[in-house]
PDB file of C-alpha atoms and ligand atoms in Angstrom:
ATOM      1  CA  MET R   1     -19.320  82.497 -35.742  1.00  0.00           C
ATOM      2  CA  ILE R   2     -18.085  80.657 -32.669  1.00  0.00           C
ATOM      3  CA  SER R   3     -16.660  82.454 -29.604  1.00  0.00           C
ATOM      4  CA  GLU R   4     -12.893  82.424 -29.047  1.00  0.00           C
ATOM      5  CA  LYS R   5     -13.332  80.537 -25.783  1.00  0.00           C
ATOM      6  CA  MET R   6     -15.444  77.888 -27.516  1.00  0.00           C
ATOM      7  CA  ALA R   7     -12.972  77.608 -30.405  1.00  0.00           C
ATOM      8  CA  ALA R   8     -10.097  77.112 -27.927  1.00  0.00           C
ATOM      9  CA  ALA R   9     -12.078  74.372 -26.156  1.00  0.00           C
ATOM     10  CA  PHE R  10     -12.802  72.651 -29.500  1.00  0.00           C
ATOM     11  CA  ASN R  11      -9.130  72.860 -30.475  1.00  0.00           C
ATOM     12  CA  LYS R  12      -8.158  71.233 -27.183  1.00  0.00           C
ATOM     13  CA  GLN R  13     -10.631  68.412 -27.787  1.00  0.00           C
ATOM     14  CA  ILE R  14      -9.275  67.899 -31.327  1.00  0.00           C
ATOM     15  CA  LYS R  15      -5.838  67.467 -29.771  1.00  0.00           C
ATOM     16  CA  ASP R  16      -7.227  65.066 -27.127  1.00  0.00           C
ATOM     17  CA  GLU R  17      -8.982  62.927 -29.770  1.00  0.00           C
ATOM     18  CA  MET R  18      -5.733  62.758 -31.748  1.00  0.00           C
ATOM     19  CA  TYR R  19      -3.940  61.736 -28.553  1.00  0.00           C
ATOM     20  CA  SER R  20      -6.514  58.927 -28.207  1.00  0.00           C
ATOM     21  CA  SER R  21      -5.800  57.899 -31.784  1.00  0.00           C
ATOM     22  CA  ASN R  22      -2.057  57.770 -31.064  1.00  0.00           C
ATOM     23  CA  LEU R  23      -2.563  55.908 -27.799  1.00  0.00           C
ATOM     24  CA  TYR R  24      -4.523  53.219 -29.633  1.00  0.00           C
ATOM     25  CA  LEU R  25      -1.921  53.142 -32.401  1.00  0.00           C
ATOM     26  CA  SER R  26       0.634  52.420 -29.697  1.00  0.00           C
ATOM     27  CA  MET R  27      -1.632  49.592 -28.519  1.00  0.00           C
ATOM     28  CA  VAL R  28      -1.811  48.215 -32.096  1.00  0.00           C
ATOM     29  CA  ALA R  29       1.986  47.907 -31.951  1.00  0.00           C
ATOM     30  CA  TYR R  30       1.814  46.211 -28.534  1.00  0.00           C
ATOM     31  CA  PHE R  31      -0.724  43.604 -29.658  1.00  0.00           C
ATOM     32  CA  GLU R  32       1.138  42.956 -32.914  1.00  0.00           C
ATOM     33  CA  GLU R  33       4.309  42.409 -30.884  1.00  0.00           C
ATOM     34  CA  ILE R  34       2.700  39.812 -28.608  1.00  0.00           C
ATOM     35  CA  GLY R  35       1.024  38.033 -31.551  1.00  0.00           C
ATOM     36  CA  LEU R  36      -2.612  38.924 -30.836  1.00  0.00           C
ATOM     37  CA  LYS R  37      -3.616  40.108 -34.294  1.00  0.00           C
ATOM     38  CA  GLY R  38      -7.351  40.212 -33.536  1.00  0.00           C
ATOM     39  CA  PHE R  39      -6.757  42.583 -30.621  1.00  0.00           C
ATOM     40  CA  ALA R  40      -4.453  44.599 -32.889  1.00  0.00           C
ATOM     41  CA  ASN R  41      -7.260  44.761 -35.470  1.00  0.00           C
ATOM     42  CA  TRP R  42      -9.708  46.047 -32.832  1.00  0.00           C
ATOM     43  CA  MET R  43      -7.203  48.770 -31.968  1.00  0.00           C
ATOM     44  CA  ARG R  44      -6.645  49.633 -35.655  1.00  0.00           C
ATOM     45  CA  VAL R  45     -10.375  50.297 -35.958  1.00  0.00           C
ATOM     46  CA  GLN R  46     -10.200  52.340 -32.757  1.00  0.00           C
ATOM     47  CA  VAL R  47      -7.436  54.497 -34.292  1.00  0.00           C
ATOM     48  CA  GLN R  48      -9.736  55.227 -37.255  1.00  0.00           C
ATOM     49  CA  GLU R  49     -12.660  56.019 -34.951  1.00  0.00           C
ATOM     50  CA  GLU R  50     -10.637  58.476 -32.887  1.00  0.00           C
ATOM     51  CA  THR R  51      -9.344  60.208 -36.000  1.00  0.00           C
ATOM     52  CA  ALA R  52     -12.964  60.472 -37.196  1.00  0.00           C
ATOM     53  CA  HIS R  53     -13.928  61.993 -33.821  1.00  0.00           C
ATOM     54  CA  ALA R  54     -11.144  64.578 -34.176  1.00  0.00           C
ATOM     55  CA  MET R  55     -12.154  65.359 -37.781  1.00  0.00           C
ATOM     56  CA  GLY R  56     -15.803  65.747 -36.760  1.00  0.00           C
ATOM     57  CA  LEU R  57     -14.771  68.493 -34.316  1.00  0.00           C
ATOM     58  CA  PHE R  58     -12.327  69.930 -36.861  1.00  0.00           C
ATOM     59  CA  ASP R  59     -14.989  70.242 -39.576  1.00  0.00           C
ATOM     60  CA  TYR R  60     -17.581  71.576 -37.137  1.00  0.00           C
ATOM     61  CA  LEU R  61     -15.196  74.298 -35.968  1.00  0.00           C
ATOM     62  CA  LEU R  62     -14.510  75.262 -39.598  1.00  0.00           C
ATOM     63  CA  SER R  63     -18.241  75.326 -40.359  1.00  0.00           C
ATOM     64  CA  ARG R  64     -18.706  77.851 -37.539  1.00  0.00           C
ATOM     65  CA  ASP R  65     -15.888  80.054 -38.883  1.00  0.00           C
ATOM     66  CA  GLY R  66     -13.641  79.069 -35.998  1.00  0.00           C
ATOM     67  CA  ARG R  67      -9.870  78.938 -36.378  1.00  0.00           C
ATOM     68  CA  VAL R  68      -8.486  75.401 -36.208  1.00  0.00           C
ATOM     69  CA  ILE R  69      -5.053  75.264 -34.598  1.00  0.00           C
ATOM     70  CA  VAL R  70      -3.383  71.868 -34.697  1.00  0.00           C
ATOM     71  CA  ASP R  71      -1.417  71.264 -31.512  1.00  0.00           C
ATOM     72  CA  ALA R  72       1.426  68.900 -30.534  1.00  0.00           C
ATOM     73  CA  ILE R  73       0.392  65.517 -29.137  1.00  0.00           C
ATOM     74  CA  ASP R  74       1.990  64.006 -26.020  1.00  0.00           C
ATOM     75  CA  LYS R  75       3.808  60.695 -26.355  1.00  0.00           C
ATOM     76  CA  PRO R  76       1.461  57.849 -25.379  1.00  0.00           C
ATOM     77  CA  ALA R  77       2.350  54.853 -23.195  1.00  0.00           C
ATOM     78  CA  TYR R  78       3.738  51.869 -25.106  1.00  0.00           C
ATOM     79  CA  GLU R  79       4.095  49.002 -22.647  1.00  0.00           C
ATOM     80  CA  TRP R  80       1.449  46.940 -20.900  1.00  0.00           C
ATOM     81  CA  SER R  81       1.763  43.705 -18.948  1.00  0.00           C
ATOM     82  CA  SER R  82      -1.152  41.828 -20.563  1.00  0.00           C
ATOM     83  CA  ALA R  83      -4.227  42.196 -22.775  1.00  0.00           C
ATOM     84  CA  LEU R  84      -6.272  42.889 -19.634  1.00  0.00           C
ATOM     85  CA  ASP R  85      -3.799  45.518 -18.408  1.00  0.00           C
ATOM     86  CA  CYS R  86      -4.030  47.199 -21.814  1.00  0.00           C
ATOM     87  CA  PHE R  87      -7.841  47.122 -21.965  1.00  0.00           C
ATOM     88  CA  GLU R  88      -8.110  48.435 -18.423  1.00  0.00           C
ATOM     89  CA  ALA R  89      -5.995  51.368 -19.643  1.00  0.00           C
ATOM     90  CA  VAL R  90      -8.421  51.829 -22.568  1.00  0.00           C
ATOM     91  CA  TYR R  91     -11.403  51.821 -20.197  1.00  0.00           C
ATOM     92  CA  LYS R  92      -9.733  54.347 -17.895  1.00  0.00           C
ATOM     93  CA  HIS R  93      -8.823  56.523 -20.867  1.00  0.00           C
ATOM     94  CA  GLU R  94     -12.375  56.468 -22.259  1.00  0.00           C
ATOM     95  CA  GLN R  95     -13.712  57.508 -18.851  1.00  0.00           C
ATOM     96  CA  LEU R  96     -11.318  60.462 -18.999  1.00  0.00           C
ATOM     97  CA  VAL R  97     -12.552  61.326 -22.508  1.00  0.00           C
ATOM     98  CA  THR R  98     -16.154  61.258 -21.252  1.00  0.00           C
ATOM     99  CA  SER R  99     -15.217  63.819 -18.587  1.00  0.00           C
ATOM    100  CA  LEU R 100     -13.505  65.954 -21.273  1.00  0.00           C
ATOM    101  CA  ILE R 101     -16.658  65.927 -23.432  1.00  0.00           C
ATOM    102  CA  ASN R 102     -18.713  66.870 -20.377  1.00  0.00           C
ATOM    103  CA  ASN R 103     -16.315  69.769 -19.728  1.00  0.00           C
ATOM    104  CA  LEU R 104     -16.621  70.857 -23.355  1.00  0.00           C
ATOM    105  CA  ILE R 105     -20.410  70.902 -23.036  1.00  0.00           C
ATOM    106  CA  ASP R 106     -20.032  72.946 -19.823  1.00  0.00           C
ATOM    107  CA  VAL R 107     -18.069  75.548 -21.807  1.00  0.00           C
ATOM    108  CA  ALA R 108     -20.722  75.529 -24.568  1.00  0.00           C
ATOM    109  CA  GLU R 109     -23.437  76.084 -21.951  1.00  0.00           C
ATOM    110  CA  GLN R 110     -21.466  78.914 -20.300  1.00  0.00           C
ATOM    111  CA  GLU R 111     -21.050  80.514 -23.717  1.00  0.00           C
ATOM    112  CA  LYS R 112     -24.783  80.004 -24.382  1.00  0.00           C
ATOM    113  CA  ASP R 113     -23.767  78.244 -27.600  1.00  0.00           C
ATOM    114  CA  ARG R 114     -26.798  76.014 -28.033  1.00  0.00           C
ATOM    115  CA  ALA R 115     -25.725  74.861 -31.494  1.00  0.00           C
ATOM    116  CA  ALA R 116     -22.489  73.487 -30.008  1.00  0.00           C
ATOM    117  CA  VAL R 117     -24.381  71.892 -27.100  1.00  0.00           C
ATOM    118  CA  SER R 118     -26.614  70.158 -29.629  1.00  0.00           C
ATOM    119  CA  PHE R 119     -23.695  69.059 -31.826  1.00  0.00           C
ATOM    120  CA  LEU R 120     -21.824  67.584 -28.848  1.00  0.00           C
ATOM    121  CA  GLN R 121     -24.708  65.284 -27.896  1.00  0.00           C
ATOM    122  CA  TRP R 122     -23.426  62.813 -30.509  1.00  0.00           C
ATOM    123  CA  TYR R 123     -20.089  62.673 -28.685  1.00  0.00           C
ATOM    124  CA  LEU R 124     -21.792  62.031 -25.354  1.00  0.00           C
ATOM    125  CA  LYS R 125     -23.725  59.084 -26.797  1.00  0.00           C
ATOM    126  CA  GLU R 126     -20.566  57.785 -28.443  1.00  0.00           C
ATOM    127  CA  GLN R 127     -18.787  57.828 -25.078  1.00  0.00           C
ATOM    128  CA  VAL R 128     -21.495  55.689 -23.492  1.00  0.00           C
ATOM    129  CA  GLU R 129     -20.921  53.136 -26.284  1.00  0.00           C
ATOM    130  CA  GLU R 130     -17.121  53.357 -26.045  1.00  0.00           C
ATOM    131  CA  GLU R 131     -17.122  52.791 -22.290  1.00  0.00           C
ATOM    132  CA  ALA R 132     -19.583  49.889 -22.606  1.00  0.00           C
ATOM    133  CA  ASN R 133     -17.458  48.201 -25.311  1.00  0.00           C
ATOM    134  CA  CYS R 134     -14.234  48.350 -23.284  1.00  0.00           C
ATOM    135  CA  SER R 135     -15.943  47.391 -20.061  1.00  0.00           C
ATOM    136  CA  GLU R 136     -17.346  44.268 -21.779  1.00  0.00           C
ATOM    137  CA  ILE R 137     -13.928  43.248 -23.120  1.00  0.00           C
ATOM    138  CA  CYS R 138     -12.308  43.850 -19.697  1.00  0.00           C
ATOM    139  CA  ALA R 139     -14.972  41.649 -18.073  1.00  0.00           C
ATOM    140  CA  LYS R 140     -14.314  38.825 -20.557  1.00  0.00           C
ATOM    141  CA  LEU R 141     -10.553  39.063 -20.021  1.00  0.00           C
ATOM    142  CA  ARG R 142     -11.003  38.921 -16.240  1.00  0.00           C
ATOM    143  CA  LEU R 143     -13.275  35.913 -16.632  1.00  0.00           C
ATOM    144  CA  ILE R 144     -10.790  33.867 -18.664  1.00  0.00           C
ATOM    145  CA  GLY R 145      -7.834  34.566 -16.358  1.00  0.00           C
ATOM    146  CA  ASP R 146      -4.754  32.719 -17.646  1.00  0.00           C
ATOM    147  CA  ASP R 147      -6.649  30.518 -20.133  1.00  0.00           C
ATOM    148  CA  LYS R 148      -4.678  31.021 -23.374  1.00  0.00           C
ATOM    149  CA  HIS R 149      -7.160  29.050 -25.483  1.00  0.00           C
ATOM    150  CA  ALA R 150      -9.973  31.365 -24.386  1.00  0.00           C
ATOM    151  CA  LEU R 151      -7.726  34.376 -25.067  1.00  0.00           C
ATOM    152  CA  LEU R 152      -7.292  33.179 -28.658  1.00  0.00           C
ATOM    153  CA  LEU R 153     -11.069  32.814 -29.004  1.00  0.00           C
ATOM    154  CA  ILE R 154     -11.491  36.461 -27.954  1.00  0.00           C
ATOM    155  CA  ASP R 155      -8.700  37.366 -30.376  1.00  0.00           C
ATOM    156  CA  SER R 156     -10.671  35.711 -33.213  1.00  0.00           C
ATOM    157  CA  GLU R 157     -13.774  37.624 -32.194  1.00  0.00           C
ATOM    158  CA  LEU R 158     -11.958  40.978 -32.156  1.00  0.00           C
ATOM    159  CA  ALA R 159     -10.447  40.202 -35.572  1.00  0.00           C
ATOM    160  CA  THR R 160     -13.916  40.636 -37.119  1.00  0.00           C
ATOM    161  CA  ARG R 161     -14.316  44.298 -36.121  1.00  0.00           C
ATOM    162  CA  THR R 162     -14.488  46.640 -39.108  1.00  0.00           C
ATOM    163  CA  PHE R 163     -14.465  50.397 -39.326  1.00  0.00           C
ATOM    164  CA  VAL R 164     -17.706  52.088 -40.275  1.00  0.00           C
ATOM    165  CA  ALA R 165     -17.257  55.824 -40.773  1.00  0.00           C
ATOM    166  CA  PRO R 166     -19.553  57.549 -38.273  1.00  0.00           C
ATOM    167  CA  THR R 167     -22.097  60.163 -39.302  1.00  0.00           C
ATOM    168  CA  ILE R 168     -21.405  62.898 -36.789  1.00  0.00           C
ATOM    169  CA  ALA R 169     -24.183  65.455 -36.567  1.00  0.00           C
TER     170      ALA R 169
HETATM  171 FE1  LIG P   1     -13.091  59.786 -29.123  1.00  0.00          FE
HETATM  172 FE2  LIG P   1     -12.752  57.104 -27.667  1.00  0.00          FE
HETATM  173  O1  LIG P   1     -13.373  58.808 -27.645  1.00  0.00           O
END
């Protein structure tokens, strides 16, 4: 059985992961609109990843006999000025998510819930990867500047990303 405080913190994180999913769905629409289908594909995979993150927390909370309460999700942004502007927003958002996971682990430590602390290590590692991925794409976009040919090459590269369901444990 999980404590009420811990269950509330998990429910908040489920909501925040679903917000991430919706934010990236909004970015899919943006990239489709400006004709960058590879970038849109990368974001489609990101939507699936964020939903998987939310479901990992959802199933863990259920497994600990915690009550899952699905909350309303805030409306995400929907306009960006360029691919770089959009990816900088992704990077900033992932940094925020890292701080949220750290806060969640703080709650688990306060509650002396070592099982939850252990479970959340996967999310910490995932955040390192998420931040590194966006930082790399931001760096490439800064490097190419206004070179549209190079932008299309990156678009082709991002078109190859596929979703692999994570094993969260
Ligand atoms: Fe679920 Fe992108 O962090």
